[in-house]
Amino acid sequence: MKWLDFNTKTVHGKNEKPKSVSKITPIYQTSAFSFADLDDLEDYFRGKNDYLYTRMNNPNNNDFASRVAALEGTPDAVVTSSGMSAIMVGILAVVKNGDHIVACEDLYGGTYQLLAHELREFGIETSFVDFTDHSAIERSIQPNTKILYSESVTNPLLRVEDIPTLTSLAKKHDLITMIDNTFATPYVLQPYSSGVDLIVHSATKYINGHGDVTAGVVAGGEELITKARAKMIHLGCNLGPFDAWLASRGLKTMGLRMQRHIENAQALADRLKKVDGIKKVYYPEYVSERGNGAIVTIELAETADIEQFFKSLSWVKIVPSLAGVETTVSYPMGTSHRSIPPETLDKLGINQNVVRISVGIEEKTDICEVFEQAVRQAVLT
Ligand SMILES: *Cc1c(COP(=O)(O)O)cnc(C)c1O
C-alpha cells in the first residue's frame, strides 16, 4: 500500500485480519459490517450472513441473547438497552392503539409509569388489579384485553405470583402472559415451562450481576420474539456491543452467584425474624426447589429511627438498585416506588419504615451482624 497517501493509511492501516480464533466472542465494537462484494451483501438478505448494522444485530448481542434463551428454556430472545426497553418492546410486540392490558398492582415503579402514563398516551389502557384475587383478574378482562402482566416475585414485598393460575386464565381468554422474571432469575424459575409467553428481564440486575451494565432481555417463542425484535430495531432500543459482552461475561457465574446469594438471604431472613425492633420480615416461603431469591425486605418497628438505621449500616451502602455481588440497601419510598399512588402504597404495606435489602455474596455472619447492629442503633435512639 506504498502508493497510498499518509491520510489514507491513517484510516486504513494494513487492513489485515487475524487468523487465530478467539476463545470467547470478541467485542464487535462496530456500528456496521462490511461486505466484500454485492453478492456478499445480498447474502445478508438471503439469510447467509448474520450481520448488517449493529442497531439490528451484532455478534455480542446475539451471544448474550442466545445465552439467556438457553437459561430460560425459550426458543428465542432479544436483548435491549435496559429492562424498561425490554418491557416496552415486549408489550408493543402484542398490543396496539385501542388495546387493553391487565397488570398486577404491585408492579416495579418504572413499569407502572410506562403502563399508567406513557402507553396510555398512545391509546393503550391498563387496569391495575390485585393479582391475589383471581376473580378480580377475570372481571377486569375486556374484549380488547391482550396481555396479563405480572412479576414472578414482586418488588419490594416479594409476593410470589401464582403463574399456573395466570397462564390458565390467559388460555381461557386467549391472552398473552408476560412475566418480569428479574427478581427470581432463570436460576430459580423458568416461567416459559409453565406456559408463560413472554419473559422480560432487567439484565442490569442478577443476569449481569456486577452493577456495571444497564441491559434488558425479552425471551419467548419465535413468533413473538420476531415481533419484539422488529420493535427493538425500529424504536432504536438496541444494546451496545460492549455492554452485551460484559453482560455475557457476568452471566457465566450466575449459577454460582445465585446459590450463594440465596443461601445468605435465607440466613439473614431467618436471623432478622428473631431481632427486636423489626416489625416484619418479608422473604418468600417457597419460590422453587432452588430457593427463595436473594432479596429480603424488612419493616422496622414504629419506634425505630429510620434515619439512624441507614446511618448505622457500616460497610453496606444505600444503592437504588439491586443484585450486585455486594450487599446493598434501598429505600422504596424514596426511589423505586416514588411514583406509585399513596393509596396503593398504603394498601400494599409500603411505608416509611420499609427497607429492601439486596443480599450479596459476602460471608453471612458479617451480613447478619451489620443489620442486627443497625437495628439496635435505630431502636436505641
Ligand atoms: C430494575 C427493574 C426494572 C427496570 O430495569 P432497568 O434495567 O433499570 O431499565 C424492571 N423490572 C424490575 C423488577 C426491576 O427490578
Coordinates of N, CA and C in Angstrom, one line a residue, residues 67-292:
R67 N -27.6 -16.9 25.1 CA -27.3 -17.5 26.5 C -28.5 -17.4 27.4
V68 N -29.2 -16.2 27.3 CA -30.4 -16.1 28.2 C -31.5 -17.0 27.7
A69 N -31.7 -17.1 26.4 CA -32.7 -18.0 25.9 C -32.5 -19.5 26.4
A70 N -31.2 -19.9 26.4 CA -30.9 -21.2 26.8 C -31.2 -21.4 28.3
L71 N -31.0 -20.4 29.1 CA -31.2 -20.5 30.5 C -32.7 -20.4 30.8
E72 N -33.5 -19.6 30.1 CA -34.9 -19.5 30.3 C -35.7 -20.7 29.6
G73 N -35.0 -21.4 28.8 CA -35.6 -22.5 28.0 C -36.6 -22.1 27.0
T74 N -36.3 -20.9 26.4 CA -37.1 -20.4 25.3 C -36.5 -20.5 23.9
P75 N -37.3 -20.7 22.9 CA -36.7 -20.8 21.5 C -35.9 -19.6 21.1
D76 N -36.2 -18.4 21.6 CA -35.6 -17.2 21.1 C -35.6 -16.1 22.2
A77 N -34.8 -15.1 22.0 CA -34.7 -14.0 22.9 C -34.1 -12.8 22.1
V78 N -34.4 -11.6 22.6 CA -33.8 -10.4 22.0 C -33.3 -9.5 23.2
V79 N -32.2 -8.9 23.0 CA -31.6 -8.1 24.1 C -31.8 -6.6 23.8
T80 N -32.0 -5.8 24.8 CA -32.2 -4.4 24.6 C -31.4 -3.5 25.6
S81 N -31.5 -2.2 25.4 CA -30.7 -1.3 26.1 C -31.0 -1.2 27.6
S82 N -32.1 -1.7 28.1 CA -32.4 -1.6 29.5 C -33.6 -2.6 29.8
G83 N -33.9 -2.8 31.1 CA -35.0 -3.6 31.5 C -36.3 -2.9 31.0
M84 N -36.4 -1.5 31.1 CA -37.5 -0.8 30.7 C -37.8 -0.9 29.2
S85 N -36.7 -0.9 28.3 CA -36.9 -1.0 26.9 C -37.3 -2.4 26.6
A86 N -36.9 -3.4 27.3 CA -37.3 -4.8 27.1 C -38.8 -4.9 27.4
I87 N -39.2 -4.3 28.5 CA -40.7 -4.4 28.8 C -41.5 -3.7 27.7
M88 N -41.0 -2.5 27.3 CA -41.7 -1.8 26.2 C -41.8 -2.6 24.9
V89 N -40.7 -3.1 24.4 CA -40.8 -3.8 23.1 C -41.5 -5.1 23.3
G90 N -41.5 -5.7 24.4 CA -42.3 -7.0 24.7 C -43.7 -6.7 24.6
I91 N -44.1 -5.6 25.3 CA -45.6 -5.2 25.3 C -46.0 -4.8 23.8
L92 N -45.2 -3.9 23.2 CA -45.6 -3.5 21.9 C -45.5 -4.5 20.8
A93 N -44.9 -5.7 21.1 CA -45.0 -6.8 20.2 C -46.4 -7.4 20.1
V94 N -47.2 -7.1 21.2 CA -48.5 -7.7 21.3 C -49.6 -6.7 21.1
V95 N -49.5 -5.5 21.7 CA -50.6 -4.5 21.7 C -50.5 -3.4 20.7
K96 N -51.6 -2.8 20.3 CA -51.6 -1.6 19.5 C -52.6 -0.6 20.1
N97 N -52.7 0.5 19.5 CA -53.7 1.5 19.9 C -55.1 0.9 20.0
G98 N -55.7 1.1 21.2 CA -57.1 0.6 21.4 C -57.1 -0.7 22.2
D99 N -56.0 -1.3 22.4 CA -55.9 -2.5 23.2 C -55.8 -2.2 24.7
H100 N -55.9 -3.3 25.5 CA -56.0 -3.2 26.9 C -55.1 -4.2 27.6
I101 N -54.5 -3.8 28.7 CA -53.6 -4.7 29.5 C -54.2 -4.9 30.9
V102 N -54.1 -6.1 31.4 CA -54.4 -6.3 32.9 C -53.1 -6.6 33.6
A103 N -52.7 -5.7 34.5 CA -51.4 -5.9 35.2 C -51.7 -5.9 36.7
C104 N -50.7 -6.6 37.4 CA -50.8 -6.6 38.9 C -50.5 -5.2 39.4
E105 N -51.1 -4.9 40.6 CA -51.0 -3.5 41.1 C -49.7 -3.3 41.8
D106 N -49.0 -4.4 42.2 CA -47.7 -4.3 43.0 C -46.6 -4.4 42.0
L107 N -46.6 -3.5 41.0 CA -45.5 -3.5 39.9 C -44.3 -2.7 40.3
Y108 N -43.2 -3.1 39.7 CA -42.0 -2.2 39.7 C -42.4 -0.8 39.3
G109 N -41.9 0.2 40.0 CA -42.3 1.6 39.7 C -42.2 2.1 38.3
G110 N -41.1 1.7 37.6 CA -40.9 2.1 36.2 C -41.9 1.5 35.3
T111 N -42.3 0.3 35.5 CA -43.3 -0.4 34.7 C -44.6 0.2 34.9
Y112 N -44.9 0.6 36.2 CA -46.2 1.3 36.5 C -46.3 2.6 35.7
Q113 N -45.2 3.3 35.7 CA -45.1 4.6 34.9 C -45.4 4.4 33.4
L114 N -44.7 3.3 32.9 CA -44.8 3.0 31.4 C -46.3 2.7 31.1
L115 N -46.9 1.9 31.9 CA -48.3 1.5 31.6 C -49.3 2.6 31.9
A116 N -49.1 3.2 33.1 CA -50.1 4.2 33.6 C -50.1 5.5 32.8
H117 N -48.9 5.9 32.3 CA -48.7 7.2 31.7 C -48.3 7.1 30.2
E118 N -47.1 6.5 30.0 CA -46.6 6.6 28.6 C -47.5 5.8 27.6
L119 N -47.8 4.6 27.8 CA -48.6 3.8 26.9 C -50.0 4.3 26.8
R120 N -50.5 4.9 27.9 CA -51.9 5.4 27.9 C -52.0 6.6 26.9
E121 N -50.9 7.4 26.8 CA -50.9 8.5 25.8 C -51.0 8.0 24.4
F122 N -50.6 6.7 24.2 CA -50.7 6.1 22.8 C -52.0 5.3 22.7
G123 N -52.9 5.4 23.6 CA -54.2 4.7 23.5 C -54.2 3.3 23.9
I124 N -53.2 2.9 24.8 CA -53.1 1.6 25.3 C -53.5 1.7 26.8
E125 N -54.6 1.1 27.2 CA -55.1 1.3 28.6 C -54.7 0.1 29.4
T126 N -54.4 0.3 30.7 CA -54.1 -0.7 31.6 C -55.0 -0.7 32.9
S127 N -55.5 -1.8 33.3 CA -56.2 -1.9 34.6 C -55.2 -2.6 35.6
F128 N -55.0 -1.9 36.7 CA -54.1 -2.5 37.8 C -55.0 -3.2 38.8
V129 N -54.7 -4.5 39.0 CA -55.6 -5.3 39.8 C -54.7 -6.1 40.8
D130 N -55.4 -6.4 41.9 CA -54.8 -7.2 43.0 C -54.8 -8.7 42.4
F131 N -53.6 -9.1 42.1 CA -53.5 -10.4 41.4 C -53.6 -11.6 42.4
T132 N -53.8 -11.3 43.7 CA -54.0 -12.5 44.6 C -55.5 -12.8 44.5
D133 N -56.3 -11.9 43.9 CA -57.8 -12.1 43.7 C -58.1 -12.5 42.3
H134 N -58.1 -13.8 42.0 CA -58.2 -14.3 40.6 C -59.6 -13.9 40.0
S135 N -60.6 -13.8 40.8 CA -61.9 -13.4 40.2 C -61.8 -11.9 39.8
A136 N -61.0 -11.1 40.5 CA -60.9 -9.7 40.1 C -60.1 -9.6 38.8
I137 N -59.1 -10.5 38.6 CA -58.4 -10.5 37.3 C -59.5 -10.8 36.2
E138 N -60.3 -11.8 36.4 CA -61.2 -12.2 35.3 C -62.2 -11.1 35.1
R139 N -62.7 -10.4 36.1 CA -63.6 -9.3 36.0 C -63.1 -8.2 35.2
S140 N -61.8 -8.0 35.3 CA -61.2 -6.8 34.6 C -60.8 -7.1 33.1
I141 N -61.0 -8.3 32.7 CA -60.7 -8.7 31.3 C -61.8 -8.2 30.4
Q142 N -61.4 -7.4 29.4 CA -62.4 -6.8 28.4 C -62.2 -7.5 27.1
P143 N -63.1 -7.2 26.2 CA -63.0 -7.8 24.8 C -61.7 -7.4 24.1
N144 N -61.1 -6.2 24.5 CA -59.9 -5.7 23.8 C -58.6 -6.0 24.7
T145 N -58.8 -6.8 25.7 CA -57.6 -7.2 26.5 C -56.7 -8.1 25.8
K146 N -55.4 -7.8 25.8 CA -54.4 -8.6 25.1 C -53.4 -9.3 26.0
I147 N -53.1 -8.7 27.1 CA -51.9 -9.2 28.0 C -52.3 -9.3 29.4
L148 N -51.9 -10.4 30.1 CA -51.9 -10.4 31.5 C -50.4 -10.2 31.9
Y149 N -50.1 -9.2 32.7 CA -48.8 -8.8 33.0 C -48.5 -8.9 34.5
S150 N -47.4 -9.6 34.9 CA -47.1 -9.7 36.3 C -45.6 -9.9 36.5
E151 N -45.2 -10.0 37.7 CA -43.7 -10.2 38.1 C -43.7 -11.6 38.9
S152 N -42.7 -12.4 38.6 CA -42.7 -13.7 39.2 C -42.6 -13.6 40.7
V153 N -41.7 -12.7 41.1 CA -41.5 -12.3 42.5 C -41.5 -10.8 42.5
T154 N -42.5 -10.2 43.3 CA -42.7 -8.7 43.2 C -41.7 -7.9 44.0
N155 N -41.6 -6.6 43.7 CA -40.7 -5.7 44.3 C -41.5 -4.6 45.1
P156 N -41.3 -4.3 46.3 CA -40.2 -4.9 47.2 C -40.7 -5.9 48.2
L157 N -42.1 -6.2 48.1 CA -42.6 -7.1 49.2 C -42.6 -8.5 48.9
L158 N -42.1 -8.9 47.7 CA -41.7 -10.3 47.4 C -42.9 -11.3 47.4
R159 N -44.0 -10.8 46.8 CA -45.2 -11.7 46.6 C -44.8 -12.6 45.5
V160 N -45.1 -13.9 45.7 CA -44.8 -14.9 44.6 C -46.0 -15.1 43.8
E161 N -45.9 -14.8 42.5 CA -47.0 -14.9 41.6 C -47.4 -16.4 41.4
D162 N -48.7 -16.6 41.3 CA -49.2 -17.9 41.0 C -49.3 -18.1 39.5
I163 N -48.2 -18.5 38.9 CA -48.0 -18.5 37.5 C -49.0 -19.5 36.8
P164 N -49.1 -20.7 37.3 CA -50.0 -21.7 36.6 C -51.5 -21.2 36.5
T165 N -51.9 -20.5 37.6 CA -53.3 -19.9 37.6 C -53.4 -18.8 36.5
L166 N -52.3 -18.0 36.4 CA -52.3 -16.9 35.5 C -52.3 -17.4 34.0
T167 N -51.5 -18.5 33.8 CA -51.5 -19.0 32.4 C -52.8 -19.7 32.0
S168 N -53.4 -20.3 33.0 CA -54.7 -21.0 32.7 C -55.8 -20.0 32.4
L169 N -55.8 -18.8 33.2 CA -56.7 -17.7 32.9 C -56.5 -17.2 31.5
A170 N -55.2 -17.0 31.2 CA -54.8 -16.4 29.9 C -55.3 -17.3 28.8
K171 N -55.1 -18.6 28.9 CA -55.5 -19.6 27.9 C -57.1 -19.5 27.7
K172 N -57.8 -19.4 28.8 CA -59.2 -19.4 28.8 C -59.7 -18.2 28.0
H173 N -59.0 -17.0 28.1 CA -59.5 -15.8 27.5 C -58.6 -15.4 26.3
D174 N -57.8 -16.3 25.8 CA -56.9 -16.1 24.7 C -56.0 -14.9 24.8
L175 N -55.3 -14.8 25.9 CA -54.5 -13.7 26.2 C -53.0 -14.1 26.2
I176 N -52.1 -13.2 26.1 CA -50.7 -13.4 26.2 C -50.3 -13.1 27.6
T177 N -49.5 -14.1 28.2 CA -49.0 -13.8 29.6 C -47.6 -13.3 29.4
M178 N -47.3 -12.3 30.2 CA -45.9 -11.7 30.2 C -45.5 -11.6 31.7
I179 N -44.3 -12.1 32.0 CA -43.8 -12.1 33.3 C -42.4 -11.5 33.4
D180 N -42.3 -10.5 34.3 CA -40.9 -10.0 34.6 C -40.3 -10.9 35.6
N181 N -39.2 -11.6 35.2 CA -38.5 -12.6 36.0 C -37.2 -12.1 36.6
T182 N -37.1 -10.8 36.7 CA -35.9 -10.2 37.2 C -35.5 -10.6 38.6
F183 N -36.4 -10.6 39.6 CA -36.1 -10.9 40.9 C -35.8 -12.4 41.1
A184 N -36.6 -13.3 40.4 CA -36.4 -14.7 40.6 C -35.1 -15.2 39.9
T185 N -34.9 -14.7 38.7 CA -33.9 -15.1 37.8 C -34.2 -16.5 37.2
P186 N -33.7 -16.9 36.0 CA -33.9 -18.2 35.5 C -33.3 -19.3 36.3
Y187 N -32.3 -19.0 37.2 CA -31.8 -20.0 38.1 C -32.9 -20.5 39.0
V188 N -33.8 -19.7 39.5 CA -34.8 -20.1 40.4 C -36.1 -20.5 39.7
L189 N -36.5 -19.8 38.6 CA -37.7 -20.0 37.9 C -37.6 -19.8 36.4
Q190 N -38.2 -20.8 35.7 CA -38.2 -20.6 34.2 C -39.7 -20.6 33.8
P191 N -40.3 -19.4 33.8 CA -41.8 -19.3 33.6 C -42.3 -19.9 32.2
Y192 N -41.4 -20.0 31.2 CA -41.8 -20.5 29.9 C -42.3 -21.9 30.1
S193 N -41.7 -22.7 31.0 CA -42.1 -24.1 31.2 C -43.4 -24.2 31.8
S194 N -43.9 -23.1 32.4 CA -45.3 -23.1 32.9 C -46.3 -22.4 32.0
G195 N -45.9 -22.2 30.7 CA -46.8 -21.7 29.7 C -46.8 -20.2 29.6
V196 N -45.9 -19.5 30.2 CA -45.8 -18.0 30.0 C -45.3 -17.7 28.6
D197 N -45.9 -16.7 27.9 CA -45.5 -16.5 26.5 C -44.2 -15.6 26.4
L198 N -44.2 -14.5 27.2 CA -43.0 -13.6 27.2 C -42.4 -13.4 28.5
I199 N -41.1 -13.6 28.6 CA -40.4 -13.3 29.9 C -39.5 -12.1 29.7
V200 N -39.6 -11.2 30.6 CA -38.7 -10.0 30.5 C -37.8 -9.9 31.7
H201 N -36.6 -9.3 31.4 CA -35.6 -9.1 32.5 C -35.0 -7.8 32.4
S202 N -34.7 -7.2 33.6 CA -33.8 -6.2 33.7 C -32.5 -6.9 33.9
A203 N -31.7 -7.1 32.9 CA -30.4 -7.8 33.0 C -29.4 -7.0 33.8
T204 N -29.7 -5.7 34.0 CA -29.0 -4.8 34.9 C -28.8 -5.5 36.3
K205 N -29.7 -6.4 36.6 CA -29.7 -7.0 37.9 C -28.9 -8.3 38.0
Y206 N -29.5 -9.4 38.3 CA -28.8 -10.6 38.6 C -28.1 -11.2 37.3
I207 N -28.7 -11.0 36.2 CA -28.2 -11.7 35.0 C -26.7 -11.2 34.8
N208 N -26.6 -9.9 34.8 CA -25.2 -9.4 34.7 C -24.5 -9.5 36.1
G209 N -25.2 -9.0 37.1 CA -24.8 -9.3 38.5 C -23.7 -8.5 39.0
H210 N -23.1 -7.6 38.3 CA -21.9 -6.8 38.8 C -22.2 -5.3 38.9
G211 N -23.4 -4.9 38.6 CA -23.7 -3.5 38.7 C -23.0 -2.6 37.8
D212 N -22.5 -3.1 36.6 CA -21.7 -2.2 35.7 C -22.4 -2.1 34.3
V213 N -23.6 -2.6 34.2 CA -24.3 -2.6 32.9 C -25.8 -2.3 33.1
T214 N -26.3 -1.5 32.2 CA -27.8 -1.4 32.1 C -28.2 -2.2 30.8
A215 N -29.1 -3.2 31.0 CA -29.5 -4.0 29.8 C -30.8 -4.7 30.1
G216 N -31.4 -5.2 29.0 CA -32.7 -5.9 29.2 C -32.8 -7.1 28.2
V217 N -33.7 -8.0 28.5 CA -33.9 -9.1 27.6 C -35.4 -9.4 27.5
V218 N -35.9 -9.8 26.4 CA -37.2 -10.4 26.2 C -37.0 -11.8 25.6
A219 N -37.6 -12.8 26.3 CA -37.4 -14.2 25.9 C -38.8 -14.8 25.6
G220 N -38.9 -15.7 24.6 CA -40.2 -16.3 24.3 C -40.1 -17.1 23.1
G221 N -41.2 -17.4 22.5 CA -41.3 -18.2 21.3 C -40.9 -17.3 20.1
E222 N -40.6 -18.0 18.9 CA -40.0 -17.3 17.8 C -41.0 -16.2 17.2
E223 N -42.3 -16.5 17.2 CA -43.2 -15.6 16.5 C -43.2 -14.2 17.3
L224 N -43.4 -14.3 18.6 CA -43.4 -13.1 19.4 C -42.1 -12.4 19.5
I225 N -41.0 -13.2 19.5 CA -39.7 -12.5 19.6 C -39.3 -11.8 18.3
T226 N -39.8 -12.4 17.2 CA -39.6 -11.8 15.9 C -40.3 -10.4 15.9
K227 N -41.5 -10.3 16.5 CA -42.2 -9.0 16.5 C -41.5 -8.1 17.5
A228 N -41.0 -8.6 18.6 CA -40.3 -7.8 19.6 C -39.0 -7.2 19.0
R229 N -38.3 -8.1 18.2 CA -37.1 -7.7 17.6 C -37.3 -6.5 16.7
A230 N -38.4 -6.6 15.9 CA -38.7 -5.5 15.0 C -39.0 -4.2 15.7
K231 N -39.6 -4.3 16.9 CA -39.9 -3.1 17.7 C -38.5 -2.5 18.2
M232 N -37.7 -3.5 18.7 CA -36.4 -3.1 19.2 C -35.6 -2.3 18.1
I233 N -35.6 -2.8 16.9 CA -34.9 -2.2 15.8 C -35.5 -0.8 15.4
H234 N -36.8 -0.8 15.3 CA -37.4 0.4 14.8 C -37.5 1.5 15.8
L235 N -37.6 1.1 17.1 CA -37.6 2.1 18.1 C -36.2 2.5 18.6
G236 N -35.2 1.8 18.1 CA -33.8 2.1 18.5 C -33.5 1.7 19.9
C237 N -33.9 0.5 20.3 CA -33.7 0.1 21.7 C -32.5 -0.9 21.9
N238 N -31.6 -0.8 20.9 CA -30.5 -1.8 20.9 C -29.5 -1.6 22.0
L239 N -29.0 -2.7 22.5 CA -27.9 -2.7 23.5 C -26.6 -2.5 22.8
G240 N -25.7 -1.8 23.5 CA -24.3 -1.6 22.9 C -23.5 -2.9 23.0
P241 N -22.6 -3.1 22.0 CA -21.9 -4.4 22.0 C -21.0 -4.6 23.2
F242 N -20.4 -3.6 23.7 CA -19.5 -3.7 24.9 C -20.4 -4.1 26.1
D243 N -21.6 -3.5 26.3 CA -22.4 -3.9 27.4 C -22.9 -5.3 27.2
A244 N -23.2 -5.7 26.0 CA -23.7 -7.1 25.8 C -22.5 -8.1 26.1
W245 N -21.3 -7.7 25.8 CA -20.1 -8.5 26.1 C -20.0 -8.6 27.6
L246 N -20.1 -7.5 28.3 CA -20.0 -7.5 29.8 C -21.1 -8.4 30.4
A247 N -22.3 -8.2 29.9 CA -23.4 -9.0 30.4 C -23.3 -10.5 30.2
S248 N -22.7 -10.9 29.0 CA -22.5 -12.3 28.8 C -21.4 -12.8 29.7
R249 N -20.4 -12.0 30.0 CA -19.4 -12.4 31.0 C -20.0 -12.6 32.4
G250 N -20.8 -11.6 32.8 CA -21.4 -11.6 34.1 C -22.3 -12.8 34.3
L251 N -23.0 -13.1 33.2 CA -24.0 -14.2 33.3 C -23.3 -15.6 33.5
K252 N -22.1 -15.7 33.1 CA -21.4 -17.1 33.2 C -21.3 -17.5 34.6
T253 N -21.3 -16.6 35.6 CA -21.2 -17.0 37.0 C -22.6 -16.9 37.7
M254 N -23.6 -16.8 37.0 CA -24.9 -16.6 37.6 C -25.3 -17.7 38.5
G255 N -25.1 -19.0 38.1 CA -25.4 -20.1 39.0 C -24.7 -20.1 40.3
L256 N -23.4 -19.8 40.3 CA -22.6 -19.7 41.5 C -23.1 -18.6 42.4
R257 N -23.3 -17.4 41.7 CA -23.7 -16.3 42.5 C -25.0 -16.5 43.1
M258 N -26.0 -17.0 42.4 CA -27.3 -17.1 42.9 C -27.4 -18.1 44.1
Q259 N -26.6 -19.2 44.0 CA -26.6 -20.2 45.0 C -26.1 -19.5 46.3
R260 N -25.1 -18.7 46.2 CA -24.5 -18.0 47.4 C -25.4 -16.9 47.9
H261 N -26.0 -16.1 46.9 CA -26.9 -15.0 47.3 C -28.1 -15.6 48.1
I262 N -28.6 -16.7 47.6 CA -29.8 -17.2 48.2 C -29.5 -17.8 49.6
E263 N -28.4 -18.5 49.7 CA -28.0 -19.1 51.0 C -27.9 -18.0 52.0
N264 N -27.2 -16.9 51.6 CA -27.1 -15.7 52.5 C -28.4 -15.1 52.9
A265 N -29.3 -14.9 51.9 CA -30.5 -14.2 52.1 C -31.4 -15.0 53.0
Q266 N -31.4 -16.4 52.8 CA -32.2 -17.2 53.7 C -31.7 -17.1 55.2
A267 N -30.4 -17.1 55.3 CA -29.8 -16.9 56.7 C -30.1 -15.6 57.3
L268 N -30.1 -14.5 56.5 CA -30.4 -13.2 57.0 C -31.9 -13.1 57.4
A269 N -32.7 -13.6 56.5 CA -34.2 -13.6 56.8 C -34.5 -14.3 58.1
D270 N -33.9 -15.5 58.3 CA -34.1 -16.3 59.5 C -33.6 -15.5 60.7
R271 N -32.5 -14.9 60.6 CA -31.9 -14.2 61.7 C -32.7 -13.0 62.1
L272 N -33.1 -12.2 61.1 CA -33.8 -10.9 61.4 C -35.2 -11.1 62.0
K273 N -35.8 -12.3 61.7 CA -37.1 -12.6 62.3 C -37.0 -12.7 63.8
K274 N -35.8 -12.9 64.3 CA -35.6 -13.0 65.8 C -35.1 -11.8 66.4
V275 N -35.0 -10.7 65.6 CA -34.4 -9.4 66.2 C -35.5 -8.5 66.6
D276 N -35.3 -7.9 67.8 CA -36.3 -6.9 68.3 C -36.1 -5.6 67.5
G277 N -37.2 -4.9 67.3 CA -37.1 -3.6 66.5 C -37.5 -3.8 65.1
I278 N -37.8 -5.0 64.7 CA -38.3 -5.3 63.3 C -39.7 -5.8 63.4
K279 N -40.6 -5.0 62.7 CA -42.0 -5.4 62.8 C -42.3 -6.5 61.9
K280 N -41.7 -6.5 60.7 CA -42.0 -7.6 59.7 C -40.8 -7.9 58.8
V281 N -40.6 -9.2 58.6 CA -39.5 -9.6 57.6 C -40.3 -10.2 56.4
Y282 N -40.0 -9.6 55.2 CA -40.6 -10.2 54.0 C -39.6 -11.1 53.3
Y283 N -39.8 -12.3 53.2 CA -39.0 -13.2 52.5 C -39.9 -14.4 52.1
P284 N -39.9 -14.8 50.8 CA -40.9 -15.8 50.3 C -40.7 -17.1 51.1
E285 N -41.8 -17.8 51.3 CA -41.8 -19.1 51.9 C -41.2 -20.2 50.9
Y286 N -41.7 -20.1 49.7 CA -41.3 -21.0 48.7 C -41.4 -20.4 47.3
V287 N -40.3 -20.4 46.6 CA -40.3 -20.0 45.1 C -40.1 -21.2 44.2
S288 N -39.0 -21.9 44.5 CA -38.7 -23.2 43.8 C -37.7 -24.0 44.6
E289 N -37.5 -25.2 44.1 CA -36.5 -26.1 44.9 C -35.1 -25.5 44.9
R290 N -34.9 -24.5 44.1 CA -33.6 -23.8 44.1 C -33.5 -22.7 45.2
G291 N -34.6 -22.4 45.8 CA -34.6 -21.4 46.9 C -35.5 -20.3 46.6
N292 N -35.4 -19.2 47.4 CA -36.4 -18.2 47.5 C -36.0 -16.8 47.1

